[in-house]
Each structure stands twice: as structure tokens, then as C-alpha cells.
């Protein structure tokens, strides 16, 4: 098992700067949660709820242990599941998210497959912003894009790239 690579303070600051003010009704999904740092920051900044998905059981348990005693148990969920199984589990429960943050292991091939993961579309709210953190050496492309996602912007911070996506808005004429 590789060590978790927590999102740096610089990247975290940039991430929430781009997102801006979090609506207090928003739901945040932290995929490949690792230490849970990004999800905890979303809670701190006012997200109504956060779901952490971390496949490594020890890391998922550490996230549970780091939850504040005063946090509303209905506002936080920690799933120790592989990403594809987690997306299926969430979609079967009709859970929708306003923000989806994914920080897969760098140079693992996830950038090629992320936009086409089965059930991804079922968990996105209409205005969902997806943020993918990846290595600058691993270019994100929308080659296989069954959910009609579009890249809003990419920001580079040293060796890290944040790619911001959303569902394309159909032209209304």
C-alpha cells in the first residue's frame, strides 16, 4: 500500500479559491479521500454534507476517527469501497453531489478513465463541479466522454494540476 499523498496547502487554497463560496446546502463527494483533508475543508467551509470514499480500510477508519464529536452524523459518511463500487452504491441511493473532488494515485491511468466511469452521471447534480487532481505529466482528456462533460479550466501548481469540469449545458434557442 502506497502512502497517501495529501493535497498540499497551496493546492487546497487554490481549489477553494476557484470554487468560491460553498452554498450551505451543497453536497460534497471526496473520492480517493486518503486523509480526508479536502472533505474536511469542505465541511469547514460550509458544505451541508460530505461523503468520503477511500478504498484502503485503515485510511477510511482514520477519517472516521478524525470526525469531530460535534459533527452531525447525518452530514458525514465514510465509505471504504473501491471507486466503482462506491459510485454504484451512491447511485442506487439516488445521492447527488454539487462538488465531486477526485485525487487518484498519480500516473495510475485514472485520468483516462475517470470521465467514463459507470454511474458517474447518476451522482452529479445539474450544476455539479468536478475537480480532478492529477500529475502535470498525466494529461486529462475527454476522449471517452459519455456524460457530455466539459473542461472549465485547468490550474497548474508545481507538479499538480487541478482540472475543473461540469456537464455541458445544452444550448437553448
PDB file of N, CA and C in Angstrom, residues 17-72:
ATOM      1  N   UNK A  17     -10.358  28.528  -3.641  1.00  0.00           N
ATOM      2  CA  UNK A  17     -10.421  29.866  -4.226  1.00  0.00           C
ATOM      3  C   UNK A  17     -11.199  29.826  -5.541  1.00  0.00           C
ATOM      4  N   UNK A  18     -10.935  28.807  -6.353  1.00  0.00           N
ATOM      5  CA  UNK A  18     -11.648  28.667  -7.627  1.00  0.00           C
ATOM      6  C   UNK A  18     -13.121  28.328  -7.371  1.00  0.00           C
ATOM      7  N   UNK A  19     -13.373  27.418  -6.435  1.00  0.00           N
ATOM      8  CA  UNK A  19     -14.761  27.047  -6.123  1.00  0.00           C
ATOM      9  C   UNK A  19     -15.526  28.262  -5.605  1.00  0.00           C
ATOM     10  N   UNK A  20     -14.867  29.068  -4.805  1.00  0.00           N
ATOM     11  CA  UNK A  20     -15.539  30.225  -4.217  1.00  0.00           C
ATOM     12  C   UNK A  20     -16.353  29.820  -2.994  1.00  0.00           C
ATOM     13  N   UNK A  21     -17.310  30.627  -2.682  1.00  0.00           N
ATOM     14  CA  UNK A  21     -18.160  30.378  -1.513  1.00  0.00           C
ATOM     15  C   UNK A  21     -18.989  29.114  -1.732  1.00  0.00           C
ATOM     16  N   UNK A  22     -18.970  28.230  -0.759  1.00  0.00           N
ATOM     17  CA  UNK A  22     -19.741  26.991  -0.852  1.00  0.00           C
ATOM     18  C   UNK A  22     -21.147  27.248  -0.338  1.00  0.00           C
ATOM     19  N   UNK A  23     -22.122  26.913  -1.159  1.00  0.00           N
ATOM     20  CA  UNK A  23     -23.515  27.038  -0.755  1.00  0.00           C
ATOM     21  C   UNK A  23     -23.762  26.132   0.457  1.00  0.00           C
ATOM     22  N   UNK A  24     -24.428  26.631   1.495  1.00  0.00           N
ATOM     23  CA  UNK A  24     -24.633  25.818   2.696  1.00  0.00           C
ATOM     24  C   UNK A  24     -25.517  24.588   2.484  1.00  0.00           C
ATOM     25  N   UNK A  25     -26.189  24.486   1.345  1.00  0.00           N
ATOM     26  CA  UNK A  25     -26.995  23.296   1.045  1.00  0.00           C
ATOM     27  C   UNK A  25     -26.229  22.279   0.209  1.00  0.00           C
ATOM     28  N   UNK A  26     -24.984  22.575  -0.113  1.00  0.00           N
ATOM     29  CA  UNK A  26     -24.257  21.739  -1.070  1.00  0.00           C
ATOM     30  C   UNK A  26     -23.774  20.430  -0.463  1.00  0.00           C
ATOM     31  N   UNK A  27     -23.686  19.457  -1.360  1.00  0.00           N
ATOM     32  CA  UNK A  27     -23.200  18.124  -1.003  1.00  0.00           C
ATOM     33  C   UNK A  27     -21.874  17.897  -1.723  1.00  0.00           C
ATOM     34  N   UNK A  28     -20.881  17.419  -0.986  1.00  0.00           N
ATOM     35  CA  UNK A  28     -19.509  17.297  -1.467  1.00  0.00           C
ATOM     36  C   UNK A  28     -19.093  15.837  -1.414  1.00  0.00           C
ATOM     37  N   UNK A  29     -18.498  15.339  -2.502  1.00  0.00           N
ATOM     38  CA  UNK A  29     -18.002  13.973  -2.559  1.00  0.00           C
ATOM     39  C   UNK A  29     -16.485  14.011  -2.703  1.00  0.00           C
ATOM     40  N   UNK A  30     -15.782  13.348  -1.804  1.00  0.00           N
ATOM     41  CA  UNK A  30     -14.323  13.285  -1.801  1.00  0.00           C
ATOM     42  C   UNK A  30     -13.908  11.862  -2.181  1.00  0.00           C
ATOM     43  N   UNK A  31     -13.558  11.670  -3.472  1.00  0.00           N
ATOM     44  CA  UNK A  31     -13.139  10.360  -3.965  1.00  0.00           C
ATOM     45  C   UNK A  31     -11.634  10.193  -3.805  1.00  0.00           C
ATOM     46  N   UNK A  32     -11.203   8.971  -3.529  1.00  0.00           N
ATOM     47  CA  UNK A  32      -9.793   8.695  -3.225  1.00  0.00           C
ATOM     48  C   UNK A  32      -9.394   9.604  -2.063  1.00  0.00           C
ATOM     49  N   UNK A  33     -10.177   9.596  -1.009  1.00  0.00           N
ATOM     50  CA  UNK A  33     -10.091  10.589   0.068  1.00  0.00           C
ATOM     51  C   UNK A  33      -8.754  10.599   0.798  1.00  0.00           C
ATOM     52  N   UNK A  34      -8.050   9.492   0.864  1.00  0.00           N
ATOM     53  CA  UNK A  34      -6.755   9.481   1.552  1.00  0.00           C
ATOM     54  C   UNK A  34      -6.907   9.873   3.010  1.00  0.00           C
ATOM     55  N   UNK A  35      -6.403  11.040   3.369  1.00  0.00           N
ATOM     56  CA  UNK A  35      -6.504  11.521   4.747  1.00  0.00           C
ATOM     57  C   UNK A  35      -7.832  12.229   5.005  1.00  0.00           C
ATOM     58  N   UNK A  36      -8.575  12.526   3.948  1.00  0.00           N
ATOM     59  CA  UNK A  36      -9.846  13.234   4.103  1.00  0.00           C
ATOM     60  C   UNK A  36      -9.701  14.742   4.193  1.00  0.00           C
ATOM     61  N   UNK A  37      -8.504  15.218   3.976  1.00  0.00           N
ATOM     62  CA  UNK A  37      -8.214  16.646   4.168  1.00  0.00           C
ATOM     63  C   UNK A  37      -9.130  17.563   3.350  1.00  0.00           C
ATOM     64  N   UNK A  38      -9.380  17.222   2.090  1.00  0.00           N
ATOM     65  CA  UNK A  38     -10.212  18.075   1.238  1.00  0.00           C
ATOM     66  C   UNK A  38     -11.660  18.056   1.709  1.00  0.00           C
ATOM     67  N   UNK A  39     -12.178  16.903   2.020  1.00  0.00           N
ATOM     68  CA  UNK A  39     -13.551  16.804   2.518  1.00  0.00           C
ATOM     69  C   UNK A  39     -13.750  17.542   3.827  1.00  0.00           C
ATOM     70  N   UNK A  40     -12.773  17.431   4.723  1.00  0.00           N
ATOM     71  CA  UNK A  40     -12.858  18.170   5.993  1.00  0.00           C
ATOM     72  C   UNK A  40     -12.865  19.672   5.748  1.00  0.00           C
ATOM     73  N   UNK A  41     -12.069  20.122   4.784  1.00  0.00           N
ATOM     74  CA  UNK A  41     -12.038  21.547   4.452  1.00  0.00           C
ATOM     75  C   UNK A  41     -13.386  21.999   3.878  1.00  0.00           C
ATOM     76  N   UNK A  42     -14.014  21.144   3.075  1.00  0.00           N
ATOM     77  CA  UNK A  42     -15.340  21.466   2.529  1.00  0.00           C
ATOM     78  C   UNK A  42     -16.356  21.620   3.660  1.00  0.00           C
ATOM     79  N   UNK A  43     -16.292  20.745   4.646  1.00  0.00           N
ATOM     80  CA  UNK A  43     -17.182  20.868   5.810  1.00  0.00           C
ATOM     81  C   UNK A  43     -16.923  22.173   6.550  1.00  0.00           C
ATOM     82  N   UNK A  44     -15.650  22.463   6.747  1.00  0.00           N
ATOM     83  CA  UNK A  44     -15.267  23.684   7.457  1.00  0.00           C
ATOM     84  C   UNK A  44     -15.763  24.928   6.720  1.00  0.00           C
ATOM     85  N   UNK A  45     -15.793  24.847   5.399  1.00  0.00           N
ATOM     86  CA  UNK A  45     -16.214  25.989   4.590  1.00  0.00           C
ATOM     87  C   UNK A  45     -17.714  26.027   4.330  1.00  0.00           C
ATOM     88  N   UNK A  46     -18.452  25.109   4.969  1.00  0.00           N
ATOM     89  CA  UNK A  46     -19.902  25.230   4.951  1.00  0.00           C
ATOM     90  C   UNK A  46     -20.692  24.221   4.160  1.00  0.00           C
ATOM     91  N   UNK A  47     -20.062  23.200   3.588  1.00  0.00           N
ATOM     92  CA  UNK A  47     -20.841  22.188   2.870  1.00  0.00           C
ATOM     93  C   UNK A  47     -21.823  21.530   3.841  1.00  0.00           C
ATOM     94  N   UNK A  48     -23.033  21.251   3.357  1.00  0.00           N
ATOM     95  CA  UNK A  48     -24.059  20.626   4.192  1.00  0.00           C
ATOM     96  C   UNK A  48     -23.697  19.193   4.543  1.00  0.00           C
ATOM     97  N   UNK A  49     -23.064  18.504   3.584  1.00  0.00           N
ATOM     98  CA  UNK A  49     -22.675  17.123   3.840  1.00  0.00           C
ATOM     99  C   UNK A  49     -21.468  16.758   2.984  1.00  0.00           C
ATOM    100  N   UNK A  50     -20.735  15.768   3.474  1.00  0.00           N
ATOM    101  CA  UNK A  50     -19.564  15.254   2.753  1.00  0.00           C
ATOM    102  C   UNK A  50     -19.586  13.734   2.822  1.00  0.00           C
ATOM    103  N   UNK A  51     -19.337  13.117   1.681  1.00  0.00           N
ATOM    104  CA  UNK A  51     -19.130  11.676   1.627  1.00  0.00           C
ATOM    105  C   UNK A  51     -17.672  11.460   1.248  1.00  0.00           C
ATOM    106  N   UNK A  52     -16.971  10.716   2.075  1.00  0.00           N
ATOM    107  CA  UNK A  52     -15.578  10.352   1.843  1.00  0.00           C
ATOM    108  C   UNK A  52     -15.557   8.935   1.277  1.00  0.00           C
ATOM    109  N   UNK A  53     -14.837   8.717   0.195  1.00  0.00           N
ATOM    110  CA  UNK A  53     -14.669   7.375  -0.357  1.00  0.00           C
ATOM    111  C   UNK A  53     -13.182   7.064  -0.366  1.00  0.00           C
ATOM    112  N   UNK A  54     -12.810   6.061   0.401  1.00  0.00           N
ATOM    113  CA  UNK A  54     -11.410   5.640   0.499  1.00  0.00           C
ATOM    114  C   UNK A  54     -11.387   4.118   0.554  1.00  0.00           C
ATOM    115  N   UNK A  55     -10.746   3.495  -0.437  1.00  0.00           N
ATOM    116  CA  UNK A  55     -10.761   2.038  -0.529  1.00  0.00           C
ATOM    117  C   UNK A  55      -9.864   1.353   0.500  1.00  0.00           C
ATOM    118  N   UNK A  56      -8.848   2.046   0.985  1.00  0.00           N
ATOM    119  CA  UNK A  56      -7.948   1.446   1.978  1.00  0.00           C
ATOM    120  C   UNK A  56      -8.618   1.559   3.348  1.00  0.00           C
ATOM    121  N   UNK A  57      -8.944   0.413   3.905  1.00  0.00           N
ATOM    122  CA  UNK A  57      -9.740   0.357   5.140  1.00  0.00           C
ATOM    123  C   UNK A  57      -9.119   1.155   6.294  1.00  0.00           C
ATOM    124  N   UNK A  58      -7.807   1.060   6.489  1.00  0.00           N
ATOM    125  CA  UNK A  58      -7.154   1.785   7.588  1.00  0.00           C
ATOM    126  C   UNK A  58      -7.295   3.297   7.425  1.00  0.00           C
ATOM    127  N   UNK A  59      -7.189   3.761   6.186  1.00  0.00           N
ATOM    128  CA  UNK A  59      -7.347   5.202   5.939  1.00  0.00           C
ATOM    129  C   UNK A  59      -8.793   5.636   6.175  1.00  0.00           C
ATOM    130  N   UNK A  60      -9.738   4.823   5.716  1.00  0.00           N
ATOM    131  CA  UNK A  60     -11.153   5.147   5.941  1.00  0.00           C
ATOM    132  C   UNK A  60     -11.447   5.207   7.442  1.00  0.00           C
ATOM    133  N   UNK A  61     -10.876   4.285   8.188  1.00  0.00           N
ATOM    134  CA  UNK A  61     -11.077   4.285   9.643  1.00  0.00           C
ATOM    135  C   UNK A  61     -10.455   5.516  10.279  1.00  0.00           C
ATOM    136  N   UNK A  62      -9.302   5.946   9.782  1.00  0.00           N
ATOM    137  CA  UNK A  62      -8.651   7.155  10.306  1.00  0.00           C
ATOM    138  C   UNK A  62      -9.526   8.386  10.037  1.00  0.00           C
ATOM    139  N   UNK A  63     -10.177   8.440   8.881  1.00  0.00           N
ATOM    140  CA  UNK A  63     -11.093   9.554   8.590  1.00  0.00           C
ATOM    141  C   UNK A  63     -12.236   9.542   9.606  1.00  0.00           C
ATOM    142  N   UNK A  64     -12.819   8.372   9.844  1.00  0.00           N
ATOM    143  CA  UNK A  64     -13.905   8.261  10.838  1.00  0.00           C
ATOM    144  C   UNK A  64     -13.437   8.758  12.205  1.00  0.00           C
ATOM    145  N   UNK A  65     -12.223   8.377  12.597  1.00  0.00           N
ATOM    146  CA  UNK A  65     -11.698   8.781  13.904  1.00  0.00           C
ATOM    147  C   UNK A  65     -11.452  10.280  13.976  1.00  0.00           C
ATOM    148  N   UNK A  66     -11.161  10.907  12.839  1.00  0.00           N
ATOM    149  CA  UNK A  66     -10.885  12.344  12.814  1.00  0.00           C
ATOM    150  C   UNK A  66     -12.139  13.211  12.751  1.00  0.00           C
ATOM    151  N   UNK A  67     -13.284  12.586  12.619  1.00  0.00           N
ATOM    152  CA  UNK A  67     -14.520  13.367  12.620  1.00  0.00           C
ATOM    153  C   UNK A  67     -14.707  13.998  13.989  1.00  0.00           C
ATOM    154  N   UNK A  68     -15.100  15.236  13.971  1.00  0.00           N
ATOM    155  CA  UNK A  68     -15.338  15.924  15.239  1.00  0.00           C
ATOM    156  C   UNK A  68     -16.524  15.292  15.949  1.00  0.00           C
ATOM    157  N   UNK A  69     -16.452  15.272  17.256  1.00  0.00           N
ATOM    158  CA  UNK A  69     -17.550  14.727  18.039  1.00  0.00           C
ATOM    159  C   UNK A  69     -18.838  15.522  17.835  1.00  0.00           C
ATOM    160  N   UNK A  70     -18.691  16.812  17.506  1.00  0.00           N
ATOM    161  CA  UNK A  70     -19.870  17.641  17.349  1.00  0.00           C
ATOM    162  C   UNK A  70     -20.431  17.633  15.927  1.00  0.00           C
ATOM    163  N   UNK A  71     -19.811  16.852  15.014  1.00  0.00           N
ATOM    164  CA  UNK A  71     -20.328  16.832  13.643  1.00  0.00           C
ATOM    165  C   UNK A  71     -21.611  16.006  13.591  1.00  0.00           C
ATOM    166  N   UNK A  72     -22.530  16.489  12.782  1.00  0.00           N
ATOM    167  CA  UNK A  72     -23.820  15.838  12.611  1.00  0.00           C
ATOM    168  C   UNK A  72     -23.601  14.510  11.885  1.00  0.00           C
TER     169      UNK A  72
END
